[in-house]
PDB file of C-alpha atoms in Angstrom:
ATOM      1  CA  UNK A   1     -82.760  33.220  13.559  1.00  0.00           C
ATOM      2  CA  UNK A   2     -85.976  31.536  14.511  1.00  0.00           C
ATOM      3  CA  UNK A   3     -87.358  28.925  12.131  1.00  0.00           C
ATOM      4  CA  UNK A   4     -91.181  29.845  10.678  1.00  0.00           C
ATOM      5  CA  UNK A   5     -93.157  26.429  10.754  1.00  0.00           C
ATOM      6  CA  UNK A   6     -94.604  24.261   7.968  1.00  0.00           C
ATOM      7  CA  UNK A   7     -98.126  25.479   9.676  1.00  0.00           C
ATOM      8  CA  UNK A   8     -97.585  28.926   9.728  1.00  0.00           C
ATOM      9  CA  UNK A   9     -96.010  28.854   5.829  1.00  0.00           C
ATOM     10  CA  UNK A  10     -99.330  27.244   4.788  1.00  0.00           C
ATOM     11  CA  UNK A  11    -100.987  30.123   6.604  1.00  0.00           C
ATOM     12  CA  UNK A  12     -99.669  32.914   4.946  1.00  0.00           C
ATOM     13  CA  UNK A  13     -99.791  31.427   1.567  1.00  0.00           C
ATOM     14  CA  UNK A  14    -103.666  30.486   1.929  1.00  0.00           C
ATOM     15  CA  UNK A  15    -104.103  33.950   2.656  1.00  0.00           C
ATOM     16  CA  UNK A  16    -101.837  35.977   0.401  1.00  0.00           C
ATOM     17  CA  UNK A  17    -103.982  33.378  -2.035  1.00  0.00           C
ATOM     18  CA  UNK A  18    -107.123  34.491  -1.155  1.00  0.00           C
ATOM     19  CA  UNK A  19    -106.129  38.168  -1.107  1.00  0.00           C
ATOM     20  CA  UNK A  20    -104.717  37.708  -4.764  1.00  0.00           C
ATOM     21  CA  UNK A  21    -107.870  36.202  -5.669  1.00  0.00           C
ATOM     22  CA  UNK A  22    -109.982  38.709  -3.916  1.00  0.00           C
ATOM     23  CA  UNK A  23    -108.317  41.713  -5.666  1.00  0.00           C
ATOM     24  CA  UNK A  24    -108.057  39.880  -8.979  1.00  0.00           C
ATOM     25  CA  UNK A  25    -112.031  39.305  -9.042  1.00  0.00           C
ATOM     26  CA  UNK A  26    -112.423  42.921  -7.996  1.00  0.00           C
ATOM     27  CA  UNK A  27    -110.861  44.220 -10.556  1.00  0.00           C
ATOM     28  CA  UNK A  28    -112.418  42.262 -13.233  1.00  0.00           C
ATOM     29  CA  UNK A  29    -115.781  43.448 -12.203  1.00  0.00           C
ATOM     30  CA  UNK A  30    -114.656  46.329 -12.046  1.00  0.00           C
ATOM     31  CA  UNK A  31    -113.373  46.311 -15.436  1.00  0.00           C
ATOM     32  CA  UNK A  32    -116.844  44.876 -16.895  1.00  0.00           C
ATOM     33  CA  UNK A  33    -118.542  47.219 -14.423  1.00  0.00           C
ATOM     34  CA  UNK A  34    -117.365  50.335 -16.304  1.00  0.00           C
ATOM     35  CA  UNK A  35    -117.433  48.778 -19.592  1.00  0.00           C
ATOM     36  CA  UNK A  36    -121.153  47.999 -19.189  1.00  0.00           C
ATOM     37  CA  UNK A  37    -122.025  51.472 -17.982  1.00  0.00           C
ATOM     38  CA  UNK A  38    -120.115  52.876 -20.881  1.00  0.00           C
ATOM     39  CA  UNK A  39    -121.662  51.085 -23.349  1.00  0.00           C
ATOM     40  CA  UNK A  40    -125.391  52.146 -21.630  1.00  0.00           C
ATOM     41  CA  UNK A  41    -124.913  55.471 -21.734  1.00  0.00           C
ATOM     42  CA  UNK A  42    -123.126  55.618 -25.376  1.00  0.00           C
ATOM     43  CA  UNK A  43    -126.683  53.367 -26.578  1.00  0.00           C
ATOM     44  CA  UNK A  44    -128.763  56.303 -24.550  1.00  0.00           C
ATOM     45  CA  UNK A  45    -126.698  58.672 -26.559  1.00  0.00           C
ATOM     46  CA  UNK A  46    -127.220  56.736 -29.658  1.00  0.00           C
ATOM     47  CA  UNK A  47    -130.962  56.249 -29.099  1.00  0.00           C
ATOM     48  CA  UNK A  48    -131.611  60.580 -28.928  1.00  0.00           C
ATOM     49  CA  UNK A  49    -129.498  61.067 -31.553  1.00  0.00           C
ATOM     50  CA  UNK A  50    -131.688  58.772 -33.949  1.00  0.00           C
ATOM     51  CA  UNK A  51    -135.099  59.881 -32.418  1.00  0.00           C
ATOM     52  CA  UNK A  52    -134.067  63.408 -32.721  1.00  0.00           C
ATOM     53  CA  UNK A  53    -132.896  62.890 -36.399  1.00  0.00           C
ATOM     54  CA  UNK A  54    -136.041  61.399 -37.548  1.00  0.00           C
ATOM     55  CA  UNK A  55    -138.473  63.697 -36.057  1.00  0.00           C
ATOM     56  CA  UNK A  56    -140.370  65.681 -38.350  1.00  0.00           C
ATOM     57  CA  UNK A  57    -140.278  68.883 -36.711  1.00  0.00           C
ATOM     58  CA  UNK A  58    -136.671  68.603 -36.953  1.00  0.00           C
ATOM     59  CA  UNK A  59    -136.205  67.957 -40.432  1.00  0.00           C
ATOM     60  CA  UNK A  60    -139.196  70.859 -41.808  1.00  0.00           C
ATOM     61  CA  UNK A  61    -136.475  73.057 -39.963  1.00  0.00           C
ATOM     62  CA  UNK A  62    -133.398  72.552 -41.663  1.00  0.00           C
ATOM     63  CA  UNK A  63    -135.649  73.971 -44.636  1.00  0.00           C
ATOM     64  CA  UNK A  64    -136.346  76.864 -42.358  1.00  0.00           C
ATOM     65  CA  UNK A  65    -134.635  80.597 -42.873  1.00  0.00           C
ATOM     66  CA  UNK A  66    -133.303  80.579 -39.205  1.00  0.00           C
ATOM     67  CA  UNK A  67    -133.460  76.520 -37.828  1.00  0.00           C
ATOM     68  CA  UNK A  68    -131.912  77.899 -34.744  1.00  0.00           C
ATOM     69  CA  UNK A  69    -134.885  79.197 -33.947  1.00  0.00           C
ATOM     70  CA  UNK A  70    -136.669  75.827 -33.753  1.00  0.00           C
ATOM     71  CA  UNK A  71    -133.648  73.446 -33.339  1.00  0.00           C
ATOM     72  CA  UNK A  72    -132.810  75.145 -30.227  1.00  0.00           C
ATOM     73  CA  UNK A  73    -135.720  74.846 -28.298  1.00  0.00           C
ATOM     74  CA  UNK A  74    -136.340  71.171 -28.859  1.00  0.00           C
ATOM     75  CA  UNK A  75    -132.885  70.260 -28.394  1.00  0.00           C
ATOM     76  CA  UNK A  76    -132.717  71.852 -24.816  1.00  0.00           C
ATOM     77  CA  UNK A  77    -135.731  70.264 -23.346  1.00  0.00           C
ATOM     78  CA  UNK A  78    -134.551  66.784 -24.363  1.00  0.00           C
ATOM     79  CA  UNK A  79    -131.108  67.422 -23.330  1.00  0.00           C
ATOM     80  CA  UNK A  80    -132.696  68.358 -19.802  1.00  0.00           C
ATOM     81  CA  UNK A  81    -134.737  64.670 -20.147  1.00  0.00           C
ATOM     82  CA  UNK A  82    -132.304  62.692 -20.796  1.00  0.00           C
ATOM     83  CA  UNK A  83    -129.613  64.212 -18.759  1.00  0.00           C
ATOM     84  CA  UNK A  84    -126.870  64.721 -21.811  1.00  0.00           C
ATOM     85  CA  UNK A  85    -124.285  67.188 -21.680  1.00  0.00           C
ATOM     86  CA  UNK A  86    -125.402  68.626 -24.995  1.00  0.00           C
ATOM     87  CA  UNK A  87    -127.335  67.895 -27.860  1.00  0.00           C
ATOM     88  CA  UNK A  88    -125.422  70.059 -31.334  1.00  0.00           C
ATOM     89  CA  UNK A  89    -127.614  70.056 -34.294  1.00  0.00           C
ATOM     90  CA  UNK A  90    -125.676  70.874 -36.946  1.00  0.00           C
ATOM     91  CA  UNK A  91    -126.150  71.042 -40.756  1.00  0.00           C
ATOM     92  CA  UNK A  92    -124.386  68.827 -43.881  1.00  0.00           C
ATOM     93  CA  UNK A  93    -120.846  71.378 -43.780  1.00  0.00           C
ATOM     94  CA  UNK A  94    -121.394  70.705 -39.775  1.00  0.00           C
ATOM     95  CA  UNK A  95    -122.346  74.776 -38.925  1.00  0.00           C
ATOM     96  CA  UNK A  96    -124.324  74.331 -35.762  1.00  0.00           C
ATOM     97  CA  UNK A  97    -127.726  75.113 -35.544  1.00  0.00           C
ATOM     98  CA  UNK A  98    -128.387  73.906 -32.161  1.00  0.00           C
ATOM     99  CA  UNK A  99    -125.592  73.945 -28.879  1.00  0.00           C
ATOM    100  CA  UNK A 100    -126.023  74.163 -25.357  1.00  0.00           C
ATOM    101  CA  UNK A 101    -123.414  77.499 -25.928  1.00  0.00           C
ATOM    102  CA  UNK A 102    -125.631  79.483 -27.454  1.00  0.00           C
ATOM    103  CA  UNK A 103    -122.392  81.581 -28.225  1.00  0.00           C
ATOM    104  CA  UNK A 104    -120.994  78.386 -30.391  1.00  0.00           C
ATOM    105  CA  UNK A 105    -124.123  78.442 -32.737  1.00  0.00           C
ATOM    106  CA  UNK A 106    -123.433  79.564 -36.435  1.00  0.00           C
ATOM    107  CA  UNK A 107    -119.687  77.848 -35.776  1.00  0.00           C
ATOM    108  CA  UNK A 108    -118.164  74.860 -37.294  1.00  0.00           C
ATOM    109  CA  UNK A 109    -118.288  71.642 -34.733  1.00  0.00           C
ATOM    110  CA  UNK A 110    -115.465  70.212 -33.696  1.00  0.00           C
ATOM    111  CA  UNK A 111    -114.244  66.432 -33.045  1.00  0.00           C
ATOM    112  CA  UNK A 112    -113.700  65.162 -36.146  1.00  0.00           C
ATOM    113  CA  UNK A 113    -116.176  62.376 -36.046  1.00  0.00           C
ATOM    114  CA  UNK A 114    -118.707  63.464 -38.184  1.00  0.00           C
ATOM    115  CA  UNK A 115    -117.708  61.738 -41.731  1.00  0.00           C
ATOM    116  CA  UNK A 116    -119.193  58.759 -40.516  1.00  0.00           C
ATOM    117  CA  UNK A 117    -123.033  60.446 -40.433  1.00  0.00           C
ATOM    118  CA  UNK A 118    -122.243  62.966 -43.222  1.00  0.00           C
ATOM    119  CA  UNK A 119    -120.730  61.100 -45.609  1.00  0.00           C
ATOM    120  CA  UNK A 120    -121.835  58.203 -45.267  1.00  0.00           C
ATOM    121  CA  UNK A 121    -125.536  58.298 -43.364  1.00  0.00           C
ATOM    122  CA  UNK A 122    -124.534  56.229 -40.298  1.00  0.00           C
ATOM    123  CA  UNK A 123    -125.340  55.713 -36.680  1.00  0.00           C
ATOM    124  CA  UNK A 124    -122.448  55.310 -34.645  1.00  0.00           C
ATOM    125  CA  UNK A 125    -121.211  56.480 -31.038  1.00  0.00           C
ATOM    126  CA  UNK A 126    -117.848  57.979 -30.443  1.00  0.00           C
ATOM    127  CA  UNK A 127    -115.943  59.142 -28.707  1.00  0.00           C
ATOM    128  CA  UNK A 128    -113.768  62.640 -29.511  1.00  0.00           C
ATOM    129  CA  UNK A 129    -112.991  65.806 -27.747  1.00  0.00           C
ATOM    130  CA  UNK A 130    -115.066  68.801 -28.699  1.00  0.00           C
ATOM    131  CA  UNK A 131    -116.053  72.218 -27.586  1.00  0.00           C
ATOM    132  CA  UNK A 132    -116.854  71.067 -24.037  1.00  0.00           C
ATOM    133  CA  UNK A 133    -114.242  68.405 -23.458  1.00  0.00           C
ATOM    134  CA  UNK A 134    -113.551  64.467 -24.225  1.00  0.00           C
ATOM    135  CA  UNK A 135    -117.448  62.709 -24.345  1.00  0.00           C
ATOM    136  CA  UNK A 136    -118.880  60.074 -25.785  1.00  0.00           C
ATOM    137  CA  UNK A 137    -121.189  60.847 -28.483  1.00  0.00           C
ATOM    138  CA  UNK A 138    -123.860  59.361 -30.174  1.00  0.00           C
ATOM    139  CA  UNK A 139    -124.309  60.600 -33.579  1.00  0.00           C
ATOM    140  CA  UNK A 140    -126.985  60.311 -36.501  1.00  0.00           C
ATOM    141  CA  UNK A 141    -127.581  61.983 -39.962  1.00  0.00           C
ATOM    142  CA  UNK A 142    -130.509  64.217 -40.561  1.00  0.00           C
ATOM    143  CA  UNK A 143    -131.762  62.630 -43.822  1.00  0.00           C
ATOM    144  CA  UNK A 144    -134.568  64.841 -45.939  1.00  0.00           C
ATOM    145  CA  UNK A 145    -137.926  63.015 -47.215  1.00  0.00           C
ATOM    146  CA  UNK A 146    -135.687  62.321 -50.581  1.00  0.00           C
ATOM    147  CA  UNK A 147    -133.140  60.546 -49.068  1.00  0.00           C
ATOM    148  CA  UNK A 148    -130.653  63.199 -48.868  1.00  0.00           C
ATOM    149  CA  UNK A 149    -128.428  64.013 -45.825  1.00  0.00           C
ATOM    150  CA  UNK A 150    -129.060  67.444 -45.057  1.00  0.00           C
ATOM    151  CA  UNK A 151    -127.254  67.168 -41.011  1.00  0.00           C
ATOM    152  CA  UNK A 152    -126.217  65.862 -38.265  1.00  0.00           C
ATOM    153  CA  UNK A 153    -127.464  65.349 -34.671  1.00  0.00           C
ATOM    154  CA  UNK A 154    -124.849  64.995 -31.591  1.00  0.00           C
ATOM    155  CA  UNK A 155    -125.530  64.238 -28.123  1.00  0.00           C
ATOM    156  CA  UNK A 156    -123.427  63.694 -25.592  1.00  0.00           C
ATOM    157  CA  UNK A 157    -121.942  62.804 -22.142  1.00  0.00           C
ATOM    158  CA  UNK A 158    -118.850  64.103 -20.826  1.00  0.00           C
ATOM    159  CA  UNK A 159    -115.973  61.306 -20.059  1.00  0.00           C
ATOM    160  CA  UNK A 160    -115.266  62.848 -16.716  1.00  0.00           C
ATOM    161  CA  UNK A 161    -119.291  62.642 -15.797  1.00  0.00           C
ATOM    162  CA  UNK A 162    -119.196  58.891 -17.214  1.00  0.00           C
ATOM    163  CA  UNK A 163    -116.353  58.129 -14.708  1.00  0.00           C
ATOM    164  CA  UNK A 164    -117.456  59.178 -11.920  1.00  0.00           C
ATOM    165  CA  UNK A 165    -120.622  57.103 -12.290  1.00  0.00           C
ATOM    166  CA  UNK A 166    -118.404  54.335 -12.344  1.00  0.00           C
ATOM    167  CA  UNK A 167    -116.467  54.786  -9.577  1.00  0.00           C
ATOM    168  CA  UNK A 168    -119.504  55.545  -7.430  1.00  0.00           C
ATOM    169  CA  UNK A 169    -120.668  51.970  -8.453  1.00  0.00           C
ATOM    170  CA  UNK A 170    -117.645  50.537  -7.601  1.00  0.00           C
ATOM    171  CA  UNK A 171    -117.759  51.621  -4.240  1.00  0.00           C
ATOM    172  CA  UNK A 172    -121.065  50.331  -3.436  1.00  0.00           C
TER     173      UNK A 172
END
């Protein structure tokens, strides 16, 4: 059995330590990486969600025979801006007025996460699986000119869509 030298020990041990190092810091940016990009997309989210929940044209519609009619429209062009899986209008027992599915309109929503808005008149993001899949989901009441809340605005990004962005900026 041939001896390995004091040299060659060193060797390997400087370099396993740099490799250890190298894939340590790698996956700590990594780790921030996505967490950033999360939290950017959940505040873009957020930030429709609110805008869209204050807007006046928005609100005179809930008052409206058929919202749908409005609420659609609007919700579909900014979904198209902004680049959100869906934007779901809904009212204060959560029937949606507004859904990329035009099928799913005049149907409860689903997730669970809407207490928070409803209930209680929050801003929040969240994350739940719905009609379309797991997303993250910015969320906002629809409060009326007397301070009631009379719905609920959702938009959303798919998790899947939200991972792939950050493994593309990983790799680069």
């Amino acid at each position: 059995m041939q001896k390995i030298s004091l040299q060659t020990k060193i060797l390997v041990l400087i370099v396993g330590l740099i490799i250890l190092i190298t894939i340590s810091l790698t996956g700590l940016f990594a780790y921030y990486e996505s967490k950033d990009i999360e939290e950017n997309i959940g505040n873009r989210a957020l930030n429709a969600a609110i805008t869209l929940s204050v807007m006046p044209s928005v609100i005179e519609a809930f008052e409206l025979e058929n919202p749908t009619e409005v609420l659609q429209p609007i919700a579909q062009e900014i979904r198209e801006v902004i680049g959100a899986e869906f934007i779901v209008i809904g009212n204060k027992d959560s029937i949606r007025y507004a859904h990329p599915d035009v099928e799913k309109i005049g149907k409860k929503m689903v997730g669970g996460d809407n207490n928070r808005a409803l209930i209680h008149g929050e801003f929040y993001t969240s994350k739940a699986v719905g009609s379309l899949g797991p997303s993250l989901r910015g969320k906002a009441p629809v409060i009326n000119e007397n301070g009631e809340i009379i719905g609920i605005i959702s938009v959303g990004f798919m998790l899947d869509d939200i991972r792939s962005i950050i493994f593309d900026n990983i790799k680069k």
